[in-house]
PDB file of C-alpha atoms in Angstrom:
ATOM      1  CA  MET L   1     -20.212 -60.770  19.681  1.00 50.00           C
ATOM      2  CA  HIS L   2     -22.526 -59.648  16.936  1.00 50.00           C
ATOM      3  CA  ARG L   3     -21.064 -57.083  14.533  1.00 50.00           C
ATOM      4  CA  THR L   4     -23.343 -54.952  12.387  1.00 49.00           C
ATOM      5  CA  THR L   5     -21.935 -54.410   8.955  1.00 52.00           C
ATOM      6  CA  HIS L   6     -22.962 -51.362   6.911  1.00 52.00           C
ATOM      7  CA  GLY L   7     -23.137 -51.848   3.220  1.00 55.00           C
ATOM      8  CA  PRO L   8     -22.043 -49.335   0.588  1.00 53.00           C
ATOM      9  CA  SER L   9     -25.545 -47.853   0.345  1.00 56.00           C
ATOM     10  CA  SER L  10     -25.716 -47.286   4.114  1.00 56.00           C
ATOM     11  CA  ARG L  11     -22.331 -45.556   4.190  1.00 59.00           C
ATOM     12  CA  SER L  12     -23.318 -43.335   1.277  1.00 61.00           C
ATOM     13  CA  ALA L  13     -26.559 -42.332   2.982  1.00 59.00           C
ATOM     14  CA  LEU L  14     -24.661 -41.531   6.190  1.00 55.00           C
ATOM     15  CA  ARG L  15     -22.192 -39.312   4.346  1.00 63.00           C
ATOM     16  CA  SER L  16     -25.023 -37.489   2.590  1.00 63.00           C
ATOM     17  CA  ALA L  17     -26.823 -36.862   5.848  1.00 57.00           C
ATOM     18  CA  LEU L  18     -23.632 -35.582   7.501  1.00 54.00           C
ATOM     19  CA  SER L  19     -22.884 -33.261   4.560  1.00 62.00           C
ATOM     20  CA  ALA L  20     -26.402 -31.864   4.671  1.00 59.00           C
ATOM     21  CA  LEU L  21     -26.080 -31.218   8.422  1.00 53.00           C
ATOM     22  CA  LEU L  22     -22.762 -29.427   7.957  1.00 53.00           C
ATOM     23  CA  ALA L  23     -24.205 -27.301   5.127  1.00 55.00           C
ATOM     24  CA  VAL L  24     -27.159 -26.213   7.267  1.00 46.00           C
ATOM     25  CA  THR L  25     -24.850 -25.340  10.176  1.00 48.00           C
ATOM     26  CA  ALA L  26     -22.533 -23.319   7.935  1.00 50.00           C
ATOM     27  CA  SER L  27     -25.478 -21.532   6.367  1.00 48.00           C
ATOM     28  CA  LEU L  28     -26.879 -20.533   9.735  1.00 46.00           C
ATOM     29  CA  GLY L  29     -23.470 -19.345  10.915  1.00 48.00           C
ATOM     30  CA  ALA L  30     -22.838 -17.312   7.776  1.00 45.00           C
ATOM     31  CA  GLY L  31     -26.216 -15.667   8.035  1.00 46.00           C
ATOM     32  CA  ALA L  32     -25.888 -14.789  11.707  1.00 41.00           C
ATOM     33  CA  ALA L  33     -22.426 -13.200  11.477  1.00 41.00           C
ATOM     34  CA  PRO L  34     -23.303 -10.345   9.071  1.00 40.00           C
ATOM     35  CA  ALA L  35     -26.463  -9.575  11.017  1.00 38.00           C
ATOM     36  CA  ALA L  36     -24.460  -9.247  14.216  1.00 38.00           C
ATOM     37  CA  ALA L  37     -21.825  -7.146  12.441  1.00 37.00           C
ATOM     38  CA  VAL L  38     -24.463  -4.774  11.083  1.00 37.00           C
ATOM     39  CA  GLN L  39     -25.979  -4.435  14.522  1.00 41.00           C
ATOM     40  CA  ARG L  40     -22.619  -3.674  16.142  1.00 47.00           C
ATOM     41  CA  GLY L  41     -21.202  -1.352  13.467  1.00 44.00           C
ATOM     42  CA  ALA L  42     -24.230   0.554  12.204  1.00 41.00           C
ATOM     43  CA  PRO L  43     -24.392   4.232  13.215  1.00 41.00           C
ATOM     44  CA  PRO L  44     -27.326   5.247  15.386  1.00 53.00           C
ATOM     45  CA  PRO L  45     -30.306   6.472  13.390  1.00 59.00           C
ATOM     46  CA  SER L  46     -30.228  10.245  12.830  1.00 73.00           C
ATOM     47  CA  ALA L  47     -32.611  12.261  14.960  1.00 86.00           C
ATOM     48  CA  PRO L  48     -35.523  13.800  13.076  1.00 90.00           C
ATOM     49  CA  CYS L  49     -34.722  17.223  11.595  1.00 94.00           C
ATOM     50  CA  THR L  50     -37.127  19.589  13.325  1.00 91.00           C
ATOM     51  CA  GLY L  51     -35.831  23.103  12.540  1.00 95.00           C
ATOM     52  CA  GLY L  52     -38.545  25.337  11.158  1.00 96.00           C
ATOM     53  CA  THR L  53     -38.367  28.072   8.539  1.00 96.00           C
ATOM     54  CA  GLY L  54     -35.575  30.515   9.353  1.00 96.00           C
ATOM     55  CA  PRO L  55     -34.876  34.161   8.436  1.00 94.00           C
ATOM     56  CA  TYR L  56     -32.313  33.111   5.801  1.00 93.00           C
ATOM     57  CA  GLN L  57     -34.415  30.344   4.267  1.00 97.00           C
ATOM     58  CA  TRP L  58     -34.570  31.794   0.775  1.00 96.00           C
ATOM     59  CA  GLU L  59     -30.860  32.627   0.663  1.00 94.00           C
ATOM     60  CA  LEU L  60     -29.669  29.241   1.921  1.00 97.00           C
ATOM     61  CA  GLU L  61     -32.023  27.449  -0.457  1.00 97.00           C
ATOM     62  CA  GLU L  62     -30.335  29.341  -3.278  1.00 96.00           C
ATOM     63  CA  LYS L  63     -26.776  28.685  -2.111  1.00 95.00           C
ATOM     64  CA  LEU L  64     -27.484  24.984  -1.510  1.00 97.00           C
ATOM     65  CA  GLY L  65     -29.233  24.480  -4.838  1.00 96.00           C
ATOM     66  CA  LEU L  66     -32.589  23.666  -3.232  1.00 97.00           C
ATOM     67  CA  PRO L  67     -36.012  24.545  -4.625  1.00 96.00           C
ATOM     68  CA  GLN L  68     -36.495  28.209  -3.692  1.00 95.00           C
ATOM     69  CA  ASP L  69     -39.788  28.891  -2.024  1.00 96.00           C
ATOM     70  CA  GLY L  70     -38.733  30.405   1.317  1.00 95.00           C
ATOM     71  CA  ARG L  71     -40.457  27.626   3.250  1.00 96.00           C
ATOM     72  CA  GLN L  72     -38.801  24.834   5.184  1.00 97.00           C
ATOM     73  CA  SER L  73     -39.199  21.310   3.861  1.00 97.00           C
ATOM     74  CA  ALA L  74     -37.778  17.994   5.033  1.00 96.00           C
ATOM     75  CA  GLU L  75     -35.208  18.179   2.235  1.00 97.00           C
ATOM     76  CA  ASP L  76     -34.261  21.748   3.179  1.00 97.00           C
ATOM     77  CA  CYS L  77     -33.913  20.844   6.833  1.00 98.00           C
ATOM     78  CA  GLU L  78     -31.596  17.910   6.171  1.00 97.00           C
ATOM     79  CA  ALA L  79     -29.411  19.924   3.771  1.00 97.00           C
ATOM     80  CA  ILE L  80     -29.118  22.901   6.130  1.00 98.00           C
ATOM     81  CA  ARG L  81     -28.380  20.651   9.085  1.00 97.00           C
ATOM     82  CA  ALA L  82     -25.603  18.923   7.136  1.00 97.00           C
ATOM     83  CA  LEU L  83     -24.191  22.383   6.310  1.00 98.00           C
ATOM     84  CA  GLN L  84     -24.354  23.442   9.964  1.00 97.00           C
ATOM     85  CA  ARG L  85     -22.497  20.321  11.044  1.00 96.00           C
ATOM     86  CA  ARG L  86     -19.808  20.959   8.452  1.00 96.00           C
ATOM     87  CA  LEU L  87     -19.426  24.595   9.532  1.00 95.00           C
ATOM     88  CA  GLY L  88     -19.602  23.805  13.252  1.00 94.00           C
ATOM     89  CA  VAL L  89     -22.699  25.956  13.758  1.00 94.00           C
ATOM     90  CA  GLU L  90     -24.725  25.237  16.882  1.00 93.00           C
ATOM     91  CA  PRO L  91     -27.457  24.273  17.240  1.00 93.00           C
ATOM     92  CA  ALA L  92     -27.321  22.093  14.136  1.00 96.00           C
ATOM     93  CA  ASP L  93     -31.089  21.782  13.858  1.00 96.00           C
ATOM     94  CA  GLY L  94     -31.620  22.600  10.179  1.00 97.00           C
ATOM     95  CA  ARG L  95     -33.058  26.085  10.734  1.00 97.00           C
ATOM     96  CA  ALA L  96     -31.772  28.779   8.347  1.00 97.00           C
ATOM     97  CA  THR L  97     -30.210  31.123  10.921  1.00 95.00           C
ATOM     98  CA  VAL L  98     -28.068  34.221  10.461  1.00 88.00           C
ATOM     99  CA  ALA L  99     -25.079  32.404  11.999  1.00 92.00           C
ATOM    100  CA  THR L 100     -25.393  29.633   9.408  1.00 95.00           C
ATOM    101  CA  TYR L 101     -25.557  32.088   6.544  1.00 90.00           C
ATOM    102  CA  ARG L 102     -22.672  34.240   7.827  1.00 88.00           C
ATOM    103  CA  MET L 103     -20.386  31.267   8.438  1.00 94.00           C
ATOM    104  CA  LEU L 104     -21.143  30.039   4.923  1.00 94.00           C
ATOM    105  CA  LEU L 105     -19.961  33.419   3.605  1.00 89.00           C
ATOM    106  CA  VAL L 106     -16.751  32.981   5.624  1.00 94.00           C
ATOM    107  CA  GLU L 107     -16.228  29.535   4.113  1.00 95.00           C
ATOM    108  CA  GLU L 108     -16.799  30.888   0.618  1.00 94.00           C
ATOM    109  CA  ALA L 109     -14.146  33.575   1.195  1.00 95.00           C
ATOM    110  CA  ARG L 110     -11.460  31.208   2.441  1.00 92.00           C
ATOM    111  CA  LYS L 111     -10.297  30.036  -0.964  1.00 92.00           C
ATOM    112  CA  ASN L 112      -9.204  33.561  -1.918  1.00 95.00           C
ATOM    113  CA  PRO L 113     -10.405  36.321   0.418  1.00 97.00           C
ATOM    114  CA  ASN L 114      -8.603  39.026  -1.560  1.00 97.00           C
ATOM    115  CA  ALA L 115      -9.915  37.985  -4.967  1.00 96.00           C
ATOM    116  CA  LYS L 116     -10.891  41.605  -5.732  1.00 95.00           C
ATOM    117  CA  GLY L 117      -7.488  42.921  -4.683  1.00 96.00           C
ATOM    118  CA  GLU L 118      -8.959  45.406  -2.213  1.00 97.00           C
ATOM    119  CA  CYS L 119      -6.351  44.756   0.492  1.00 98.00           C
ATOM    120  CA  PRO L 120      -2.905  45.970  -0.691  1.00 97.00           C
ATOM    121  CA  VAL L 121      -0.408  43.244  -1.559  1.00 96.00           C
ATOM    122  CA  ASP L 122       2.693  45.474  -1.836  1.00 94.00           C
ATOM    123  CA  ARG L 123       3.126  46.388   1.840  1.00 92.00           C
ATOM    124  CA  GLY L 124       4.376  43.138   3.343  1.00 95.00           C
ATOM    125  CA  THR L 125       2.331  41.601   6.137  1.00 97.00           C
ATOM    126  CA  VAL L 126      -1.027  43.315   6.574  1.00 98.00           C
ATOM    127  CA  THR L 127      -4.107  42.569   8.665  1.00 98.00           C
ATOM    128  CA  CYS L 128      -7.042  43.124   6.300  1.00 98.00           C
ATOM    129  CA  VAL L 129     -10.436  44.233   7.647  1.00 98.00           C
ATOM    130  CA  ASP L 130     -13.204  44.096   5.037  1.00 96.00           C
ATOM    131  CA  LEU L 131     -16.154  46.102   6.347  1.00 94.00           C
ATOM    132  CA  ASN L 132     -18.299  45.147   3.360  1.00 91.00           C
ATOM    133  CA  ARG L 133     -18.251  41.449   4.203  1.00 91.00           C
ATOM    134  CA  GLN L 134     -17.416  41.789   7.915  1.00 93.00           C
ATOM    135  CA  LEU L 135     -14.296  39.642   7.527  1.00 96.00           C
ATOM    136  CA  LEU L 136     -10.714  39.820   8.779  1.00 98.00           C
ATOM    137  CA  TRP L 137      -7.664  37.970   7.506  1.00 98.00           C
ATOM    138  CA  MET L 138      -3.898  38.491   7.365  1.00 98.00           C
ATOM    139  CA  GLN L 139      -1.742  38.308   4.285  1.00 97.00           C
ATOM    140  CA  ASN L 140       1.894  38.646   3.332  1.00 97.00           C
ATOM    141  CA  GLY L 141       1.851  39.853  -0.239  1.00 96.00           C
ATOM    142  CA  ARG L 142      -0.548  37.523  -2.019  1.00 95.00           C
ATOM    143  CA  ARG L 143      -0.145  34.722   0.517  1.00 96.00           C
ATOM    144  CA  VAL L 144      -2.824  34.389   3.206  1.00 97.00           C
ATOM    145  CA  VAL L 145      -1.195  33.675   6.569  1.00 97.00           C
ATOM    146  CA  PHE L 146      -4.305  33.971   8.764  1.00 97.00           C
ATOM    147  CA  ALA L 147      -7.501  32.624   7.204  1.00 97.00           C
ATOM    148  CA  PRO L 148     -10.660  34.769   7.102  1.00 97.00           C
ATOM    149  CA  ILE L 149     -12.744  34.958  10.253  1.00 97.00           C
ATOM    150  CA  PRO L 150     -16.070  36.671  10.979  1.00 95.00           C
ATOM    151  CA  VAL L 151     -15.880  39.985  12.817  1.00 96.00           C
ATOM    152  CA  ARG L 152     -18.247  42.613  14.177  1.00 94.00           C
ATOM    153  CA  THR L 153     -17.414  46.251  13.395  1.00 94.00           C
ATOM    154  CA  GLY L 154     -18.841  49.656  14.309  1.00 92.00           C
ATOM    155  CA  LYS L 155     -22.522  50.440  14.241  1.00 89.00           C
ATOM    156  CA  ARG L 156     -24.064  53.458  12.514  1.00 88.00           C
ATOM    157  CA  GLY L 157     -22.551  56.649  13.880  1.00 88.00           C
ATOM    158  CA  TYR L 158     -19.617  54.777  15.439  1.00 90.00           C
ATOM    159  CA  GLU L 159     -18.137  53.190  12.335  1.00 93.00           C
ATOM    160  CA  THR L 160     -14.734  51.547  12.415  1.00 96.00           C
ATOM    161  CA  ARG L 161     -12.293  54.039  10.873  1.00 96.00           C
ATOM    162  CA  THR L 162     -11.035  53.145   7.421  1.00 97.00           C
ATOM    163  CA  GLY L 163      -7.545  53.434   5.956  1.00 97.00           C
ATOM    164  CA  TRP L 164      -4.067  52.480   7.180  1.00 97.00           C
ATOM    165  CA  HIS L 165      -3.444  51.949  10.896  1.00 98.00           C
ATOM    166  CA  GLU L 166      -0.761  50.500  13.138  1.00 97.00           C
ATOM    167  CA  VAL L 167      -1.109  48.680  16.435  1.00 97.00           C
ATOM    168  CA  TYR L 168       0.159  51.174  19.007  1.00 96.00           C
ATOM    169  CA  TRP L 169      -0.854  49.614  22.332  1.00 94.00           C
ATOM    170  CA  ARG L 170      -1.815  46.128  23.488  1.00 95.00           C
ATOM    171  CA  ASN L 171      -3.471  44.769  26.601  1.00 95.00           C
ATOM    172  CA  LYS L 172      -4.181  41.073  26.911  1.00 95.00           C
ATOM    173  CA  ASP L 173      -6.702  41.485  29.747  1.00 93.00           C
ATOM    174  CA  HIS L 174      -8.278  44.827  28.857  1.00 92.00           C
ATOM    175  CA  VAL L 175     -11.729  45.882  30.080  1.00 87.00           C
ATOM    176  CA  SER L 176     -13.781  48.736  28.658  1.00 80.00           C
ATOM    177  CA  THR L 177     -14.182  51.882  30.744  1.00 73.00           C
ATOM    178  CA  ILE L 178     -17.101  52.937  28.541  1.00 69.00           C
ATOM    179  CA  TYR L 179     -19.205  49.771  28.404  1.00 66.00           C
ATOM    180  CA  ALA L 180     -19.513  48.888  32.091  1.00 62.00           C
ATOM    181  CA  ASP L 181     -16.175  47.076  32.367  1.00 71.00           C
ATOM    182  CA  ALA L 182     -17.024  44.815  29.443  1.00 83.00           C
ATOM    183  CA  PRO L 183     -14.141  42.385  28.871  1.00 91.00           C
ATOM    184  CA  MET L 184     -11.998  43.029  25.779  1.00 93.00           C
ATOM    185  CA  PRO L 185      -9.530  40.123  25.833  1.00 96.00           C
ATOM    186  CA  TYR L 186      -6.435  40.344  23.628  1.00 95.00           C
ATOM    187  CA  ALA L 187      -7.092  44.018  22.826  1.00 96.00           C
ATOM    188  CA  GLN L 188      -4.789  45.564  20.215  1.00 96.00           C
ATOM    189  CA  PHE L 189      -5.480  49.286  19.740  1.00 96.00           C
ATOM    190  CA  PHE L 190      -4.927  50.814  16.318  1.00 96.00           C
ATOM    191  CA  ASN L 191      -6.836  54.139  16.206  1.00 94.00           C
ATOM    192  CA  GLY L 192      -7.840  56.088  19.304  1.00 90.00           C
ATOM    193  CA  GLY L 193     -10.052  53.800  21.320  1.00 90.00           C
ATOM    194  CA  GLN L 194     -10.694  51.376  18.476  1.00 94.00           C
ATOM    195  CA  ALA L 195      -9.084  47.969  18.808  1.00 96.00           C
ATOM    196  CA  LEU L 196      -9.024  44.412  17.569  1.00 98.00           C
ATOM    197  CA  HIS L 197     -10.239  42.266  20.466  1.00 97.00           C
ATOM    198  CA  GLY L 198     -12.151  39.188  21.500  1.00 96.00           C
ATOM    199  CA  THR L 199     -15.728  39.212  22.660  1.00 94.00           C
ATOM    200  CA  TYR L 200     -18.017  36.812  24.484  1.00 91.00           C
ATOM    201  CA  GLU L 201     -21.024  38.396  22.774  1.00 88.00           C
ATOM    202  CA  ASP L 202     -22.842  37.027  19.747  1.00 87.00           C
ATOM    203  CA  LEU L 203     -21.096  38.350  16.653  1.00 89.00           C
ATOM    204  CA  PHE L 204     -24.193  38.018  14.520  1.00 84.00           C
ATOM    205  CA  THR L 205     -26.897  39.895  16.395  1.00 76.00           C
ATOM    206  CA  THR L 206     -25.206  42.972  17.869  1.00 71.00           C
ATOM    207  CA  GLY L 207     -23.167  45.920  16.657  1.00 77.00           C
ATOM    208  CA  SER L 208     -19.917  47.269  18.108  1.00 89.00           C
ATOM    209  CA  GLY L 209     -18.979  50.754  19.247  1.00 89.00           C
ATOM    210  CA  GLY L 210     -16.195  50.985  16.682  1.00 93.00           C
ATOM    211  CA  CYS L 211     -13.881  48.122  17.552  1.00 95.00           C
ATOM    212  CA  VAL L 212     -13.263  45.074  15.395  1.00 97.00           C
ATOM    213  CA  SER L 213     -14.411  42.290  17.676  1.00 96.00           C
ATOM    214  CA  MET L 214     -14.114  38.569  17.059  1.00 97.00           C
ATOM    215  CA  TYR L 215     -14.374  35.248  18.845  1.00 96.00           C
ATOM    216  CA  VAL L 216     -11.941  35.041  21.746  1.00 96.00           C
ATOM    217  CA  LYS L 217     -10.143  32.034  20.274  1.00 97.00           C
ATOM    218  CA  ASP L 218      -9.504  34.026  17.091  1.00 97.00           C
ATOM    219  CA  ALA L 219      -8.368  37.081  19.038  1.00 98.00           C
ATOM    220  CA  GLU L 220      -5.873  34.919  20.907  1.00 97.00           C
ATOM    221  CA  ARG L 221      -4.440  33.518  17.678  1.00 97.00           C
ATOM    222  CA  LEU L 222      -4.182  37.005  16.205  1.00 98.00           C
ATOM    223  CA  TRP L 223      -2.494  38.285  19.372  1.00 98.00           C
ATOM    224  CA  LYS L 224       0.343  35.822  18.795  1.00 97.00           C
ATOM    225  CA  LEU L 225       0.908  37.107  15.248  1.00 97.00           C
ATOM    226  CA  LEU L 226       0.792  40.877  15.792  1.00 98.00           C
ATOM    227  CA  ASP L 227       2.813  43.349  17.843  1.00 97.00           C
ATOM    228  CA  VAL L 228       3.149  47.087  18.298  1.00 97.00           C
ATOM    229  CA  GLY L 229       3.746  48.531  14.838  1.00 97.00           C
ATOM    230  CA  SER L 230       1.856  45.802  12.973  1.00 98.00           C
ATOM    231  CA  ARG L 231      -0.066  47.240  10.029  1.00 98.00           C
ATOM    232  CA  ILE L 232      -3.825  47.081   9.590  1.00 98.00           C
ATOM    233  CA  TYR L 233      -5.823  48.132   6.557  1.00 98.00           C
ATOM    234  CA  VAL L 234      -9.569  48.788   6.856  1.00 98.00           C
ATOM    235  CA  TRP L 235     -11.814  49.512   3.870  1.00 97.00           C
ATOM    236  CA  GLY L 236     -15.382  49.479   2.694  1.00 96.00           C
ATOM    237  CA  VAL L 237     -18.661  50.261   4.409  1.00 92.00           C
ATOM    238  CA  LYS L 238     -20.371  48.052   6.905  1.00 88.00           C
ATOM    239  CA  PRO L 239     -23.815  47.158   5.526  1.00 81.00           C
ATOM    240  CA  GLY L 240     -26.477  49.060   7.384  1.00 79.00           C
ATOM    241  CA  THR L 241     -24.261  52.027   8.248  1.00 80.00           C
ATOM    242  CA  GLY L 242     -24.013  53.738   4.882  1.00 68.00           C
ATOM    243  CA  THR L 243     -20.850  55.691   5.602  1.00 60.00           C
ATOM    244  CA  ALA L 244     -17.100  55.253   5.764  1.00 60.00           C
ATOM    245  CA  ARG L 245     -15.179  57.298   8.322  1.00 56.00           C
ATOM    246  CA  SER L 246     -11.653  58.706   8.259  1.00 51.00           C
ATOM    247  CA  LEU L 247      -9.362  57.985   5.342  1.00 44.00           C
ATOM    248  CA  PRO L 248     -10.450  57.489   1.722  1.00 39.00           C
ATOM    249  CA  THR L 249     -10.726  53.947   0.470  1.00 38.00           C
ATOM    250  CA  PRO L 250      -9.898  52.532  -2.969  1.00 40.00           C
ATOM    251  CA  SER L 251     -12.668  52.944  -5.512  1.00 40.00           C
ATOM    252  CA  GLU L 252     -15.015  49.989  -5.464  1.00 38.00           C
ATOM    253  CA  PRO L 253     -16.912  48.516  -8.431  1.00 45.00           C
ATOM    254  CA  THR L 254     -20.670  48.691  -8.514  1.00 49.00           C
ATOM    255  CA  PRO L 255     -21.899  45.618  -6.632  1.00 49.00           C
ATOM    256  CA  SER L 256     -23.933  43.010  -8.428  1.00 59.00           C
ATOM    257  CA  ALA L 257     -27.492  42.187  -7.418  1.00 58.00           C
ATOM    258  CA  ALA L 258     -26.200  39.145  -5.499  1.00 58.00           C
ATOM    259  CA  GLU L 259     -23.634  41.282  -3.664  1.00 52.00           C
ATOM    260  CA  GLU L 260     -26.304  43.864  -2.830  1.00 51.00           C
ATOM    261  CA  ARG L 261     -28.447  41.104  -1.371  1.00 53.00           C
ATOM    262  CA  ASP L 262     -25.517  39.747   0.661  1.00 50.00           C
ATOM    263  CA  ASN L 263     -24.798  43.259   1.942  1.00 45.00           C
ATOM    264  CA  ARG L 264     -28.387  43.669   3.067  1.00 46.00           C
ATOM    265  CA  LEU L 265     -28.342  40.313   4.831  1.00 49.00           C
ATOM    266  CA  VAL L 266     -25.063  41.081   6.586  1.00 44.00           C
ATOM    267  CA  ALA L 267     -26.533  44.368   7.791  1.00 40.00           C
ATOM    268  CA  GLU L 268     -29.552  42.575   9.186  1.00 40.00           C
ATOM    269  CA  GLY L 269     -27.421  39.907  10.823  1.00 40.00           C
ATOM    270  CA  PHE L 270     -24.937  42.348  12.342  1.00 38.00           C
ATOM    271  CA  GLY L 271     -27.667  44.577  13.766  1.00 33.00           C
ATOM    272  CA  ALA L 272     -26.597  48.108  14.616  1.00 31.00           C
ATOM    273  CA  ASP L 273     -28.763  48.623  17.680  1.00 30.00           C
ATOM    274  CA  GLY L 274     -27.760  45.801  19.955  1.00 34.00           C
ATOM    275  CA  ILE L 275     -25.715  47.805  22.482  1.00 36.00           C
ATOM    276  CA  GLU L 276     -26.278  50.868  24.586  1.00 38.00           C
ATOM    277  CA  VAL L 277     -23.860  53.717  23.876  1.00 37.00           C
ATOM    278  CA  THR L 278     -22.785  55.833  26.864  1.00 37.00           C
ATOM    279  CA  TRP L 279     -20.405  58.161  25.031  1.00 37.00           C
ATOM    280  CA  THR L 280     -20.523  60.582  22.106  1.00 41.00           C
ATOM    281  CA  PRO L 281     -18.070  61.194  19.257  1.00 40.00           C
ATOM    282  CA  ALA L 282     -16.836  64.218  21.252  1.00 44.00           C
ATOM    283  CA  THR L 283     -15.750  62.043  24.187  1.00 39.00           C
ATOM    284  CA  PRO L 284     -11.912  62.152  24.545  1.00 39.00           C
ATOM    285  CA  LEU L 285     -10.370  58.796  23.806  1.00 39.00           C
ATOM    286  CA  THR L 286      -7.267  57.257  25.337  1.00 39.00           C
ATOM    287  CA  PRO L 287      -5.996  53.678  25.165  1.00 41.00           C
ATOM    288  CA  ALA L 288      -7.759  53.002  28.467  1.00 37.00           C
ATOM    289  CA  ASP L 289     -11.020  54.195  26.961  1.00 39.00           C
ATOM    290  CA  GLY L 290     -11.291  51.350  24.493  1.00 41.00           C
ATOM    291  CA  ARG L 291     -14.769  50.958  23.176  1.00 40.00           C
ATOM    292  CA  GLY L 292     -16.054  47.580  22.276  1.00 47.00           C
TER     293      GLY L 292
END
């Protein structure tokens, strides 16, 4: 039998070749793994932001620190869409809508809705209804126990009555006898036919007939916290109505230019002519005659 003997130089060359092969294999493997990981874990590319210029373009540009020109840009669209996603506003398309602006005002109020001290803090638990900002929250002294939510209050001529009230009658499945059997879920009446209740209507484009209406999910949560005898305090003037009805309200400081602008925008967003009224202020009111 013939045996081939490799010398030291042959063995060294073989080891070098094997090492080079292993290095190439490892390099290929290391390069392929991250590429596959990126492909598996990368989020899908964001859809193009297509929302055009909206009615609150100028105001949202200001609040978001964007260049203020009142015209939609790619930068504006992306920033507004990110805001809409954070606030849960649909559609989140980057357009500067009234709903986006109003929900931003709600978010701004949540840190301290009673910063001006307009809702009394010395009466225990109170449901506060701020007509100026179209907000409702509940507080016990200085502690907020129900965070601010957007509401829709009375239109011009049918303003929500200001002052102190108490819930005197409740009906979880109430329907209006004035507005064509319109549903008023979780209705809690506090003054004549005026009530806190849920609505399936758009809060931001219609007015109410005097009630304080809110999203149904919010009305349900509030229902669980209130009862007959629960106290409600209403103050201010809904933008666009220009009058406060019923009891006097605490004196209010002269609003700043920014507050005046916000008031005007709220009035536009909570339009006062979105519903047909089939009653007059002389119409007798009973709990069954709740107006929405």
